[in-house]
mmCIF file of C-alpha atoms in Angstrom:
data_model
loop_
_atom_site.group_PDB
_atom_site.id
_atom_site.type_symbol
_atom_site.label_atom_id
_atom_site.label_comp_id
_atom_site.label_asym_id
_atom_site.label_seq_id
_atom_site.Cartn_x
_atom_site.Cartn_y
_atom_site.Cartn_z
ATOM 1 C CA UNK A 1 147.771 80.733 184.369
ATOM 2 C CA UNK A 2 144.492 79.571 185.667
ATOM 3 C CA UNK A 3 142.617 76.268 183.963
ATOM 4 C CA UNK A 4 139.589 78.745 184.195
ATOM 5 C CA UNK A 5 138.201 81.759 186.052
ATOM 6 C CA UNK A 6 139.369 84.278 188.586
ATOM 7 C CA UNK A 7 141.913 83.191 191.264
ATOM 8 C CA UNK A 8 143.472 84.523 194.537
ATOM 9 C CA UNK A 9 147.202 83.929 195.620
ATOM 10 C CA UNK A 10 147.585 82.385 198.826
ATOM 11 C CA UNK A 11 149.915 81.156 201.630
ATOM 12 C CA UNK A 12 149.882 78.472 204.214
ATOM 13 C CA UNK A 13 148.996 80.331 207.336
ATOM 14 C CA UNK A 14 149.025 77.485 209.599
ATOM 15 C CA UNK A 15 148.057 73.768 210.447
ATOM 16 C CA UNK A 16 145.553 73.370 212.785
ATOM 17 C CA UNK A 17 143.820 70.441 214.808
ATOM 18 C CA UNK A 18 140.120 70.485 214.983
ATOM 19 C CA UNK A 19 137.802 69.379 218.061
ATOM 20 C CA UNK A 20 138.056 65.760 216.475
ATOM 21 C CA UNK A 21 141.728 65.323 216.196
ATOM 22 C CA UNK A 22 141.544 66.108 212.440
ATOM 23 C CA UNK A 23 144.410 68.327 210.638
ATOM 24 C CA UNK A 24 143.330 71.277 208.846
ATOM 25 C CA UNK A 25 145.423 73.332 206.415
ATOM 26 C CA UNK A 26 144.701 76.944 206.401
ATOM 27 C CA UNK A 27 145.160 79.275 203.524
ATOM 28 C CA UNK A 28 144.936 82.660 203.783
ATOM 29 C CA UNK A 29 145.011 85.309 200.729
ATOM 30 C CA UNK A 30 148.124 87.381 200.607
ATOM 31 C CA UNK A 31 147.442 90.982 202.020
ATOM 32 C CA UNK A 32 146.827 92.698 198.652
ATOM 33 C CA UNK A 33 144.524 90.242 197.515
ATOM 34 C CA UNK A 34 140.845 91.333 197.418
ATOM 35 C CA UNK A 35 139.726 88.314 199.632
ATOM 36 C CA UNK A 36 142.048 88.568 202.507
ATOM 37 C CA UNK A 37 139.399 88.725 205.223
ATOM 38 C CA UNK A 38 138.826 85.132 204.410
ATOM 39 C CA UNK A 39 141.011 82.006 205.217
ATOM 40 C CA UNK A 40 140.483 78.656 203.490
ATOM 41 C CA UNK A 41 140.284 75.530 205.832
ATOM 42 C CA UNK A 42 141.413 72.172 203.902
ATOM 43 C CA UNK A 43 141.362 68.828 205.972
ATOM 44 C CA UNK A 44 144.200 66.767 205.270
ATOM 45 C CA UNK A 45 145.762 63.765 206.793
ATOM 46 C CA UNK A 46 148.125 63.873 209.548
ATOM 47 C CA UNK A 47 151.279 62.653 207.435
ATOM 48 C CA UNK A 48 150.562 65.446 204.630
ATOM 49 C CA UNK A 49 150.144 67.916 207.588
ATOM 50 C CA UNK A 50 153.745 66.860 208.835
ATOM 51 C CA UNK A 51 155.124 66.785 205.501
ATOM 52 C CA UNK A 52 153.631 70.466 204.876
ATOM 53 C CA UNK A 53 155.087 71.625 208.307
ATOM 54 C CA UNK A 54 158.450 70.369 207.606
ATOM 55 C CA UNK A 55 158.856 72.271 204.555
ATOM 56 C CA UNK A 56 157.198 75.363 205.491
ATOM 57 C CA UNK A 57 159.698 75.502 208.590
ATOM 58 C CA UNK A 58 162.643 74.563 206.740
ATOM 59 C CA UNK A 59 163.203 71.479 208.856
ATOM 60 C CA UNK A 60 165.130 68.547 207.428
ATOM 61 C CA UNK A 61 164.126 64.690 207.803
ATOM 62 C CA UNK A 62 166.880 62.536 208.274
ATOM 63 C CA UNK A 63 165.786 60.641 205.041
ATOM 64 C CA UNK A 64 163.592 61.752 202.339
ATOM 65 C CA UNK A 65 159.977 62.217 202.696
ATOM 66 C CA UNK A 66 157.524 61.303 199.800
ATOM 67 C CA UNK A 67 157.202 64.732 199.032
ATOM 68 C CA UNK A 68 161.214 65.415 198.878
ATOM 69 C CA UNK A 69 161.566 62.617 196.686
ATOM 70 C CA UNK A 70 158.822 63.702 194.301
ATOM 71 C CA UNK A 71 160.611 67.331 194.301
ATOM 72 C CA UNK A 72 163.948 65.489 193.426
ATOM 73 C CA UNK A 73 162.476 63.508 190.879
ATOM 74 C CA UNK A 74 161.166 66.611 189.045
ATOM 75 C CA UNK A 75 164.599 68.040 189.310
ATOM 76 C CA UNK A 76 166.531 65.389 187.956
ATOM 77 C CA UNK A 77 164.376 65.311 184.967
ATOM 78 C CA UNK A 78 164.643 69.023 184.208
ATOM 79 C CA UNK A 79 161.156 69.781 185.287
ATOM 80 C CA UNK A 80 159.846 72.807 187.739
ATOM 81 C CA UNK A 81 156.744 73.591 189.404
ATOM 82 C CA UNK A 82 155.459 76.880 188.236
ATOM 83 C CA UNK A 83 152.330 77.010 190.777
ATOM 84 C CA UNK A 84 149.762 74.950 192.125
ATOM 85 C CA UNK A 85 145.903 75.802 192.313
ATOM 86 C CA UNK A 86 142.910 74.662 194.360
ATOM 87 C CA UNK A 87 140.621 74.311 191.256
ATOM 88 C CA UNK A 88 137.221 73.146 192.573
ATOM 89 C CA UNK A 89 135.475 71.496 195.444
ATOM 90 C CA UNK A 90 132.889 68.912 194.549
ATOM 91 C CA UNK A 91 130.846 67.347 197.184
ATOM 92 C CA UNK A 92 133.308 68.662 200.076
ATOM 93 C CA UNK A 93 136.206 67.488 198.386
ATOM 94 C CA UNK A 94 138.903 69.530 196.972
ATOM 95 C CA UNK A 95 140.603 69.390 193.683
ATOM 96 C CA UNK A 96 144.113 70.893 192.962
ATOM 97 C CA UNK A 97 146.282 71.153 189.895
ATOM 98 C CA UNK A 98 150.243 71.206 189.910
ATOM 99 C CA UNK A 99 151.671 72.911 186.857
ATOM 100 C CA UNK A 100 154.836 71.749 185.673
ATOM 101 C CA UNK A 101 157.221 73.117 183.082
ATOM 102 C CA UNK A 102 159.751 70.641 181.461
ATOM 103 C CA UNK A 103 161.576 69.965 178.072
ATOM 104 C CA UNK A 104 158.087 68.699 176.580
ATOM 105 C CA UNK A 105 156.281 71.849 177.565
ATOM 106 C CA UNK A 106 153.717 72.903 180.344
ATOM 107 C CA UNK A 107 151.541 70.196 181.977
ATOM 108 C CA UNK A 108 148.462 70.857 184.474
ATOM 109 C CA UNK A 109 148.490 67.577 186.537
ATOM 110 C CA UNK A 110 145.575 66.553 188.836
ATOM 111 C CA UNK A 111 146.615 66.261 192.344
ATOM 112 C CA UNK A 112 145.099 66.115 195.861
ATOM 113 C CA UNK A 113 145.649 69.794 197.663
ATOM 114 C CA UNK A 114 147.810 68.234 200.527
ATOM 115 C CA UNK A 115 150.300 66.731 197.803
ATOM 116 C CA UNK A 116 150.055 69.927 195.731
ATOM 117 C CA UNK A 117 150.845 72.099 198.631
ATOM 118 C CA UNK A 118 153.474 70.010 199.841
ATOM 119 C CA UNK A 119 155.109 70.153 196.723
ATOM 120 C CA UNK A 120 154.735 73.854 196.527
ATOM 121 C CA UNK A 121 155.995 74.339 199.882
ATOM 122 C CA UNK A 122 159.434 72.713 198.775
ATOM 123 C CA UNK A 123 159.658 74.280 195.599
ATOM 124 C CA UNK A 124 158.444 77.795 196.661
ATOM 125 C CA UNK A 125 156.145 77.421 193.883
ATOM 126 C CA UNK A 126 153.032 80.102 194.295
ATOM 127 C CA UNK A 127 149.945 78.758 195.543
ATOM 128 C CA UNK A 128 146.766 79.727 194.211
ATOM 129 C CA UNK A 129 143.020 79.278 194.778
ATOM 130 C CA UNK A 130 139.994 79.845 192.607
ATOM 131 C CA UNK A 131 137.865 82.588 193.651
ATOM 132 C CA UNK A 132 134.855 80.161 193.330
ATOM 133 C CA UNK A 133 136.433 77.765 195.601
ATOM 134 C CA UNK A 134 137.351 80.832 198.363
ATOM 135 C CA UNK A 135 134.070 82.212 197.812
ATOM 136 C CA UNK A 136 132.383 78.765 198.345
ATOM 137 C CA UNK A 137 134.478 77.342 201.129
ATOM 138 C CA UNK A 138 136.119 80.081 202.711
ATOM 139 C CA UNK A 139 135.405 81.255 206.106
ATOM 140 C CA UNK A 140 135.884 84.617 208.039
ATOM 141 C CA UNK A 141 139.394 84.887 209.176
ATOM 142 C CA UNK A 142 139.171 84.664 212.989
ATOM 143 C CA UNK A 143 141.903 81.921 213.059
ATOM 144 C CA UNK A 144 145.119 83.389 212.447
ATOM 145 C CA UNK A 145 147.036 86.079 214.194
ATOM 146 C CA UNK A 146 149.098 87.721 211.781
ATOM 147 C CA UNK A 147 150.563 91.355 212.277
ATOM 148 C CA UNK A 148 150.140 92.785 208.806
ATOM 149 C CA UNK A 149 153.585 94.420 208.310
ATOM 150 C CA UNK A 150 153.247 94.246 204.630
ATOM 151 C CA UNK A 151 156.132 91.732 204.330
ATOM 152 C CA UNK A 152 153.833 89.053 202.456
ATOM 153 C CA UNK A 153 156.867 87.431 200.290
ATOM 154 C CA UNK A 154 158.486 86.536 203.596
ATOM 155 C CA UNK A 155 154.981 85.176 205.401
ATOM 156 C CA UNK A 156 154.360 83.438 202.360
ATOM 157 C CA UNK A 157 157.543 81.255 202.827
ATOM 158 C CA UNK A 158 157.020 80.973 206.742
ATOM 159 C CA UNK A 159 154.103 79.891 208.800
ATOM 160 C CA UNK A 160 152.662 82.895 211.253
ATOM 161 C CA UNK A 161 151.186 81.814 214.437
ATOM 162 C CA UNK A 162 147.940 80.040 214.328
ATOM 163 C CA UNK A 163 145.839 78.603 217.055
ATOM 164 C CA UNK A 164 145.939 76.001 217.892
ATOM 165 C CA UNK A 165 149.151 75.505 215.375
ATOM 166 C CA UNK A 166 151.546 72.673 215.172
ATOM 167 C CA UNK A 167 154.879 74.370 216.121
ATOM 168 C CA UNK A 168 158.236 73.049 214.696
ATOM 169 C CA UNK A 169 159.205 70.711 217.656
ATOM 170 C CA UNK A 170 155.922 69.271 217.147
ATOM 171 C CA UNK A 171 156.556 68.612 213.515
ATOM 172 C CA UNK A 172 160.021 67.338 214.261
ATOM 173 C CA UNK A 173 158.305 65.084 216.876
ATOM 174 C CA UNK A 174 156.012 63.635 214.207
ATOM 175 C CA UNK A 175 158.734 62.552 211.862
ATOM 176 C CA UNK A 176 160.353 60.921 214.685
ATOM 177 C CA UNK A 177 157.133 59.195 215.682
ATOM 178 C CA UNK A 178 156.477 58.097 211.990
ATOM 179 C CA UNK A 179 160.097 57.055 211.776
ATOM 180 C CA UNK A 180 159.675 54.606 214.874
ATOM 181 C CA UNK A 181 156.322 53.605 213.087
ATOM 182 C CA UNK A 182 158.217 52.614 210.013
ATOM 183 C CA UNK A 183 160.896 50.646 212.044
ATOM 184 C CA UNK A 184 158.025 48.484 213.942
ATOM 185 C CA UNK A 185 155.602 47.888 211.221
ATOM 186 C CA UNK A 186 155.299 44.481 209.636
ATOM 187 C CA UNK A 187 153.625 43.716 206.434
ATOM 188 C CA UNK A 188 151.570 41.389 207.924
ATOM 189 C CA UNK A 189 149.958 44.049 209.630
ATOM 190 C CA UNK A 190 148.549 45.333 206.715
ATOM 191 C CA UNK A 191 146.948 41.800 205.913
ATOM 192 C CA UNK A 192 143.061 41.356 205.659
ATOM 193 C CA UNK A 193 142.475 38.345 207.524
#
């Protein structure tokens, strides 16, 4: 249930890298939605992009990523992710909410869109976008290259081709690179001298 107003169900259509090397998650309305001609780009960090791709493509990291841990913690507490929603945009910053059901009731939690999307990708929770956000920040869909075969449930769980998209081998390489970084990092590297 939306916090307020109309909304559109979307899926992760891909992750692209813009001209400056920044990662962009591309959210596309499902084919039966009214605003299916738009796509919503949200700029996110490289680690978040990798985390989303790992989940969307069904890859497994040798050790749990932060969002895997988050999902496992919720599971162990008997909570479920009902849905996530991109609820608003202010000064170019997107805001999301994660809707959880637990023994104590339903809770709406404020979240960064990248974290909400990474969690939804791991729990198969539906992803929604406020119609107002899509109208304000959506762009014409000239980026994705979907064949509209009407199989949106399957497409919602997978990643159609996007140009330029990060592929499964790229995602695995990024996870490996991140693991090497963690092996070599020294706490002194983060000190302000």
